[in-house]
mmCIF file of C-alpha atoms in Angstrom:
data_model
loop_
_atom_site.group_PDB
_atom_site.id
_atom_site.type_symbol
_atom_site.label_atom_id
_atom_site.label_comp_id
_atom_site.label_asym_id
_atom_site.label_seq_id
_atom_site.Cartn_x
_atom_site.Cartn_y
_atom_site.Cartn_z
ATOM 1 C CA UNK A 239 4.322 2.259 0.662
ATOM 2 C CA UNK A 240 4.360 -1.277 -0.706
ATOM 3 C CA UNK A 241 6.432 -1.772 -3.873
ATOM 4 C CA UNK A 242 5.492 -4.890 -5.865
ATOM 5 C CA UNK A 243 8.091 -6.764 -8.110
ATOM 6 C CA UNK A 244 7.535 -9.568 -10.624
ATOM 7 C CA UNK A 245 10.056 -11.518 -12.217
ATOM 8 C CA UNK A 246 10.751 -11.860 -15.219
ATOM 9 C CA UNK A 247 10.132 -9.038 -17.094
ATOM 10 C CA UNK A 248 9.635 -11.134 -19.774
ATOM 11 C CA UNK A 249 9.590 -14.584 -21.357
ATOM 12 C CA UNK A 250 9.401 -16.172 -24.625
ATOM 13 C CA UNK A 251 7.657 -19.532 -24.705
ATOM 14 C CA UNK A 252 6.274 -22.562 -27.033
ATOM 15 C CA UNK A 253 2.658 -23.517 -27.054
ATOM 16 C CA UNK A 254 1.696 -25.908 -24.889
ATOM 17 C CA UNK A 255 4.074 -24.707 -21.817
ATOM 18 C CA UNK A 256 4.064 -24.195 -18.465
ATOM 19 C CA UNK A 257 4.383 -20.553 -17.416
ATOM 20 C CA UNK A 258 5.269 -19.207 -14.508
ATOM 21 C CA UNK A 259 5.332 -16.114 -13.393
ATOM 22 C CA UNK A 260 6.174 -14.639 -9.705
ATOM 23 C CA UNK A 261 5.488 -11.751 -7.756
ATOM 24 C CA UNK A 262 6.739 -10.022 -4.345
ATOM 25 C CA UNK A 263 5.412 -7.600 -2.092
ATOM 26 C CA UNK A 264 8.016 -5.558 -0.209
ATOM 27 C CA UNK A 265 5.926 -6.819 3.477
ATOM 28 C CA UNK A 266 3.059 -8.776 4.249
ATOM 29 C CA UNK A 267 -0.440 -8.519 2.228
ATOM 30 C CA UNK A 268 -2.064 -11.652 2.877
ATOM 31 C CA UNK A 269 -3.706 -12.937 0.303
ATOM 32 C CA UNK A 270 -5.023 -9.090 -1.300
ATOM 33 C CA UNK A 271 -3.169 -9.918 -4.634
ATOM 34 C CA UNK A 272 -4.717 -9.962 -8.195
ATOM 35 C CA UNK A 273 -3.559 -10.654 -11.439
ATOM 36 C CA UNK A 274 -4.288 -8.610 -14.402
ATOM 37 C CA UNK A 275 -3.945 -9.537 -18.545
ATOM 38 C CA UNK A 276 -3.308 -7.253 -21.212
ATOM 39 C CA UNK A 277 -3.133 -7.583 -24.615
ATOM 40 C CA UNK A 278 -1.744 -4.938 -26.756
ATOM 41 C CA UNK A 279 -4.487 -2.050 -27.453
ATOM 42 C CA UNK A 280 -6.868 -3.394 -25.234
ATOM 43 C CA UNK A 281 -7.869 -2.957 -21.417
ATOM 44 C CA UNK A 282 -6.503 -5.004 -18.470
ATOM 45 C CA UNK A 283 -8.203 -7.746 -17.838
ATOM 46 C CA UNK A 284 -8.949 -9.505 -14.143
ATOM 47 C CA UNK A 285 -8.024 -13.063 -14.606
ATOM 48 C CA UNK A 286 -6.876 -14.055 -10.476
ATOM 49 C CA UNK A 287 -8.225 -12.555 -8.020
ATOM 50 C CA UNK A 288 -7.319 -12.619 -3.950
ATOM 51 C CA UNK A 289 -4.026 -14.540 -4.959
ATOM 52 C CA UNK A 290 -6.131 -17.669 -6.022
ATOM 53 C CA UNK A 291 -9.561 -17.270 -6.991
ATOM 54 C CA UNK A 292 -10.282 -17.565 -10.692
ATOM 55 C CA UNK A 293 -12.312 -14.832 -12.140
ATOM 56 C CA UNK A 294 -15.779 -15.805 -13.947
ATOM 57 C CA UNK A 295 -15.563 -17.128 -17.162
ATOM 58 C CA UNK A 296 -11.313 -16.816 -17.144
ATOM 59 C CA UNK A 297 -10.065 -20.373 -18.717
ATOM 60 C CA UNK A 298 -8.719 -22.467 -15.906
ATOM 61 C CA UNK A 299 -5.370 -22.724 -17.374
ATOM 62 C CA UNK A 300 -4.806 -19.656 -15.638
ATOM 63 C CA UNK A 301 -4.195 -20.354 -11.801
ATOM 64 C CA UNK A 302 -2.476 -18.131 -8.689
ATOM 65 C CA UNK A 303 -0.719 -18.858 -5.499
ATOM 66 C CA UNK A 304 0.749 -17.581 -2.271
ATOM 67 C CA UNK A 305 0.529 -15.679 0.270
ATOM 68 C CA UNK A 306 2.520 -13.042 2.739
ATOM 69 C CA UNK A 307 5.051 -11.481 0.416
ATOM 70 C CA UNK A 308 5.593 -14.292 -2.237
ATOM 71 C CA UNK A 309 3.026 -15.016 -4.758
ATOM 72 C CA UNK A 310 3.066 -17.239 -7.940
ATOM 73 C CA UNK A 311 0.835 -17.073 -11.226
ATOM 74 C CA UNK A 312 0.849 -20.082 -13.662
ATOM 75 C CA UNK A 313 -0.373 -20.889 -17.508
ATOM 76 C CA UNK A 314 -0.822 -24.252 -17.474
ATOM 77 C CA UNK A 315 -0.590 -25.113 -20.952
ATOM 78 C CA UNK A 316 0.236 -21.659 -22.894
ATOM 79 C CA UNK A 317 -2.301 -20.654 -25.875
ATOM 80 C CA UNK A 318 -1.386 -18.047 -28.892
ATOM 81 C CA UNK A 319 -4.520 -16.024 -27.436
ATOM 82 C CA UNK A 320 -2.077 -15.530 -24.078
ATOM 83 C CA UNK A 321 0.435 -13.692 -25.815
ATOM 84 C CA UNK A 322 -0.060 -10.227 -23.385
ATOM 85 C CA UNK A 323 1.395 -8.594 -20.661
ATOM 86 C CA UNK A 324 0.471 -9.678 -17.103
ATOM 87 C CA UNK A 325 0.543 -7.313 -14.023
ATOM 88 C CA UNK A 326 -0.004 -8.827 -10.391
ATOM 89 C CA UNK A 327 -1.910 -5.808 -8.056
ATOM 90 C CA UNK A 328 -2.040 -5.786 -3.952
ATOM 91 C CA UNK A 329 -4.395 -3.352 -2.207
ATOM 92 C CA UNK A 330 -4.660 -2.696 1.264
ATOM 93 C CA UNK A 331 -7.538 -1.551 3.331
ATOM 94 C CA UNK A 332 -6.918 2.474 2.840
ATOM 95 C CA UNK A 333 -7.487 1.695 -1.096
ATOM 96 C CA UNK A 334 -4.212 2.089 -2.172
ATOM 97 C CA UNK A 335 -3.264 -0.165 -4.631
ATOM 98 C CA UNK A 336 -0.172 -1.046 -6.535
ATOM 99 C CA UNK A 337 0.554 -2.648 -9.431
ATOM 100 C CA UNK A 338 4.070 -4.509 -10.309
ATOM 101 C CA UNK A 339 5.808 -3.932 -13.387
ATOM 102 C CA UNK A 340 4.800 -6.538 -15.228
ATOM 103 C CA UNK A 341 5.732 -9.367 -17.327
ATOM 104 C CA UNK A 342 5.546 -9.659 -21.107
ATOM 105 C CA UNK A 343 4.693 -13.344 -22.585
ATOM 106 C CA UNK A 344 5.777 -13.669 -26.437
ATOM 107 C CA UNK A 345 5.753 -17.297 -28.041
ATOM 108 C CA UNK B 150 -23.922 -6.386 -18.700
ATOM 109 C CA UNK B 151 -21.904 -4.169 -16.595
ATOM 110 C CA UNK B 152 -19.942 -1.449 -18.764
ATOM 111 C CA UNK B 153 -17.466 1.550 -18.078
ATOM 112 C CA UNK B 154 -17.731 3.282 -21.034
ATOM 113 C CA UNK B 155 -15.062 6.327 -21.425
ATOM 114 C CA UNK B 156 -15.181 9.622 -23.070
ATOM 115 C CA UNK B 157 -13.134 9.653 -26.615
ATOM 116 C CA UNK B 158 -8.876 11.132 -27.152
ATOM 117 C CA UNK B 159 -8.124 14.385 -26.576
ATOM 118 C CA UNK B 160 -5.168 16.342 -27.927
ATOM 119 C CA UNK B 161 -4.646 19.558 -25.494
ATOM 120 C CA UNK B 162 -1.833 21.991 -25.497
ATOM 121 C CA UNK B 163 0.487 22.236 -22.331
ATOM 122 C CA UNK B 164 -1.020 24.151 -19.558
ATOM 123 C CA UNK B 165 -4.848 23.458 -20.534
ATOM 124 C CA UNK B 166 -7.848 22.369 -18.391
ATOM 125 C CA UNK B 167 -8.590 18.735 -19.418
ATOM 126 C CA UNK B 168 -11.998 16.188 -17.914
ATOM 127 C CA UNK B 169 -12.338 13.072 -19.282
ATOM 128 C CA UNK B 170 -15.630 10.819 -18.155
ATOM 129 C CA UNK B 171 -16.653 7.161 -17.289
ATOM 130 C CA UNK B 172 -20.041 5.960 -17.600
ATOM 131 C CA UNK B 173 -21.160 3.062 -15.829
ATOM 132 C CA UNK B 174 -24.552 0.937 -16.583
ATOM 133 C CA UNK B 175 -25.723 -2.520 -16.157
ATOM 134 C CA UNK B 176 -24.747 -2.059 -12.156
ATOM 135 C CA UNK B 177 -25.943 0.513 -9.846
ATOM 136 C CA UNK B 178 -23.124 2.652 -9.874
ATOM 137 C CA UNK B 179 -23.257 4.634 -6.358
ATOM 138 C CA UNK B 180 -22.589 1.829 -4.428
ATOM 139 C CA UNK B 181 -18.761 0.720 -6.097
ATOM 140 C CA UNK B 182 -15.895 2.667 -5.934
ATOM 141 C CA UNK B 183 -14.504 3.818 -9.308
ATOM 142 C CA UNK B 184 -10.621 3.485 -9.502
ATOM 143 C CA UNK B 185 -8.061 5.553 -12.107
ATOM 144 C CA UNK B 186 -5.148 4.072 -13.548
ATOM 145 C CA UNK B 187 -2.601 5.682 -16.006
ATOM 146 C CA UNK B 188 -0.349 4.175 -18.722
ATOM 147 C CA UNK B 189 2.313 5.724 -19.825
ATOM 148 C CA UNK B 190 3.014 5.436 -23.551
ATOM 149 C CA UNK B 191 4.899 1.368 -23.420
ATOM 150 C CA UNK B 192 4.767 1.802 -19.794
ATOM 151 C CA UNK B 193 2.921 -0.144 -16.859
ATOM 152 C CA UNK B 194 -0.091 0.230 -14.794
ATOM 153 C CA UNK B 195 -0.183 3.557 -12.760
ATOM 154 C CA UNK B 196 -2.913 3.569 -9.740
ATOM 155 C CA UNK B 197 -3.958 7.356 -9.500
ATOM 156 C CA UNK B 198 -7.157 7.347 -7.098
ATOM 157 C CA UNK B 199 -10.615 6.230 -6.405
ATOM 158 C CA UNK B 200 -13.781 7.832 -5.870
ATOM 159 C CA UNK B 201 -17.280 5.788 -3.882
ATOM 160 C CA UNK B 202 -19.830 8.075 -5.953
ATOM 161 C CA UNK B 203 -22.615 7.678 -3.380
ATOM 162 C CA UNK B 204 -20.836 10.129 -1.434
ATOM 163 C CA UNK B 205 -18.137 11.522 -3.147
ATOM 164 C CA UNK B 206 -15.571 10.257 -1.043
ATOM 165 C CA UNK B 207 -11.943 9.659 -2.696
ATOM 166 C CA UNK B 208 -8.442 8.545 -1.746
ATOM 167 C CA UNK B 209 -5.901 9.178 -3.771
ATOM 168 C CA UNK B 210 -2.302 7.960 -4.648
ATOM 169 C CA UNK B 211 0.006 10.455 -2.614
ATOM 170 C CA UNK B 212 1.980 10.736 -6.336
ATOM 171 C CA UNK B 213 -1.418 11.754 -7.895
ATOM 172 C CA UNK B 214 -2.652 14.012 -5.077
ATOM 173 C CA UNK B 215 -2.795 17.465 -6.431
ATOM 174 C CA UNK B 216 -2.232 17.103 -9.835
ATOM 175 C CA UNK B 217 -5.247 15.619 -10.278
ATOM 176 C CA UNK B 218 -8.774 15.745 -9.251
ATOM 177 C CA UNK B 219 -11.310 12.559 -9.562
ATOM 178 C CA UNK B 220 -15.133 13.513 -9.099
ATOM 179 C CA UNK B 221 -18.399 11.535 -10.034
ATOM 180 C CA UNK B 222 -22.095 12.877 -10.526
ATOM 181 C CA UNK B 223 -23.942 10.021 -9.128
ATOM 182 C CA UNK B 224 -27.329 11.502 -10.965
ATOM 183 C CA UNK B 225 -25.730 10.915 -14.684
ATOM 184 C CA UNK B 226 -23.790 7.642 -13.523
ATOM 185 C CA UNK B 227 -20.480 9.278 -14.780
ATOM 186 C CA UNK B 228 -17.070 10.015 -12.834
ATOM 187 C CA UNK B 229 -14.716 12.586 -14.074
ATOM 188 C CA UNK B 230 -10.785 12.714 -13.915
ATOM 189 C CA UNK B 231 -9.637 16.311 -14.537
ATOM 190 C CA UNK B 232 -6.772 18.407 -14.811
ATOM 191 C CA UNK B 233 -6.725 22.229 -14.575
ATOM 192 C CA UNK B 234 -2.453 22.896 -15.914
ATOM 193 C CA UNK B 235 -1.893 19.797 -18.466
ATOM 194 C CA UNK B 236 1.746 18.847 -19.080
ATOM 195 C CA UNK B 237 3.536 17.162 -22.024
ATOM 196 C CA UNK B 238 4.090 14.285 -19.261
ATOM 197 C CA UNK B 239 0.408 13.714 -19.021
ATOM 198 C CA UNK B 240 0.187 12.055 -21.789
ATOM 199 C CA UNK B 241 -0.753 8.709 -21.506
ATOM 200 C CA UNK B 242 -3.828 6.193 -21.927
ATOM 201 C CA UNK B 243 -6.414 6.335 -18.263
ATOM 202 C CA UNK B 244 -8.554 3.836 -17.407
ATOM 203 C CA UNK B 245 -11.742 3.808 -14.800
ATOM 204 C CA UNK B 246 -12.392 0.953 -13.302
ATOM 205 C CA UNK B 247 -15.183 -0.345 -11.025
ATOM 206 C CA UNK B 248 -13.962 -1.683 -7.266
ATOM 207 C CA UNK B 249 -16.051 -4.569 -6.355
ATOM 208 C CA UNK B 250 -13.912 -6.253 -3.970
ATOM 209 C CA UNK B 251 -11.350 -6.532 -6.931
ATOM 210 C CA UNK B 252 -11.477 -4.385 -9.916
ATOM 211 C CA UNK B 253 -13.654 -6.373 -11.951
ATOM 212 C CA UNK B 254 -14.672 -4.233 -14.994
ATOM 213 C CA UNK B 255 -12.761 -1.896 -17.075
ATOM 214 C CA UNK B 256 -13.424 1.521 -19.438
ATOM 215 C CA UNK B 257 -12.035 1.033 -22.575
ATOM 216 C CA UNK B 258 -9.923 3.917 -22.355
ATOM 217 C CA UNK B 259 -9.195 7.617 -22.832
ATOM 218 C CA UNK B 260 -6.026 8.697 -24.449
ATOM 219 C CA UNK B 261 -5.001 12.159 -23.542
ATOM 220 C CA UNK B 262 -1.926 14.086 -25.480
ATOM 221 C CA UNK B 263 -0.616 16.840 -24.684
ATOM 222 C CA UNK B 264 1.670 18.500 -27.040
ATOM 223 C CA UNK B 265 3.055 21.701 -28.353
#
């Protein structure tokens, strides 16, 4: 099985910042990596998808990186409305998919 | 507008039968795969299984497999997650979600309890 990991678990930020947030995949998965929000109460939400394609209609201060095993999501510019918890995802071609623990953003 | 829509909370006692729905619309919904995903109460993202409703077909998480069972009636649009012996640790928030190359759109939820 592929485990996922993210770092950090969580982070406490001003508006206006640079976020960064990273994610590993115990072996190789390409580019099959997505990158979920969620606010409190409320369904995930796809913002990256295949490590660094922006989702329709997701603001484009949200942007994604890597490939392989290491993989990198960034805020450019954090908002009060980004306040969430954000969970990277890999899926292989048997439609298992696995989500990392994720990482809480607070201001 | 494509929408998952999901049936409403349930409170069960340990050891009852439990199915909780997801109705899709705005898409055609035999031809995506629908995906499960549990949440813990202040827990993360749990992938349980998936189901391709056109023919039934599912794959599910090896920690899932057994406990649960994911269906979908492709005539009413709807796909089911079920459990025949509910436990006080299957309580937790599920989500359906449709596959289309990513998992793109989301139900809004259906919190189960189970409790004595």
């Amino acid at each position: 099985d592929i485990q996922m990991t993210q770092s950090p678990s969580s982070l406490s930020a001003s508006v206006g910042d640079r976020v960064t947030i990273t994610c590993q995949a115990s072996q190789d998965i390409g580019k099959l990596l997505n990158w979920f929000q969620q606010k409190p109460g409320k369904a995930p939400k796809l913002l990256i998808y295949d490590a660094s394609n922006l989702e329709t209609g997701v603001p484009s201060r949200f942007s994604g990186s890597g490939s392989g095993t290491d993989f990198t999501f960034t805020i450019s510019g954090l908002q009060p409305e980004d306040i969430a918890t954000y969970y990277c995802q890999q899926y292989d071609n048997l439609l298992q998919f696995t989500f990392g623990p994720g990482t809480k953003v607070e201001i | 507008e494509v929408q998952l829509v999901q049936s409403g909370a349930e409170v069960k006692w340990p050891g009852e039968s439990l199915r909780i729905s997801c109705k899709g619309s705005g898409y055609t919904f035999s031809q995506y795969w629908i995906g499960w995903v549990r949440q813990m109460p202040g827990k993360g993202l749990e992938w349980m299984g998936i189901i391709y409703p056109s023919d039934s077909g599912t794959r599910y998480n090896p920690s899932f497999k057994g406990q649960v069972t994911i269906s979908a009636d492709k005539s009413i649009n709807t796909a089911y997650l079920q459990w025949t012996n509910l436990k006080a640790s299957d309580t937790a928030l599920y989500y359906c979600a449709r596959l289309r190359g990513r998992l793109d759109s989301w139900g809004q939820g259906t919190l189960v309890t189970v409790s004595s």
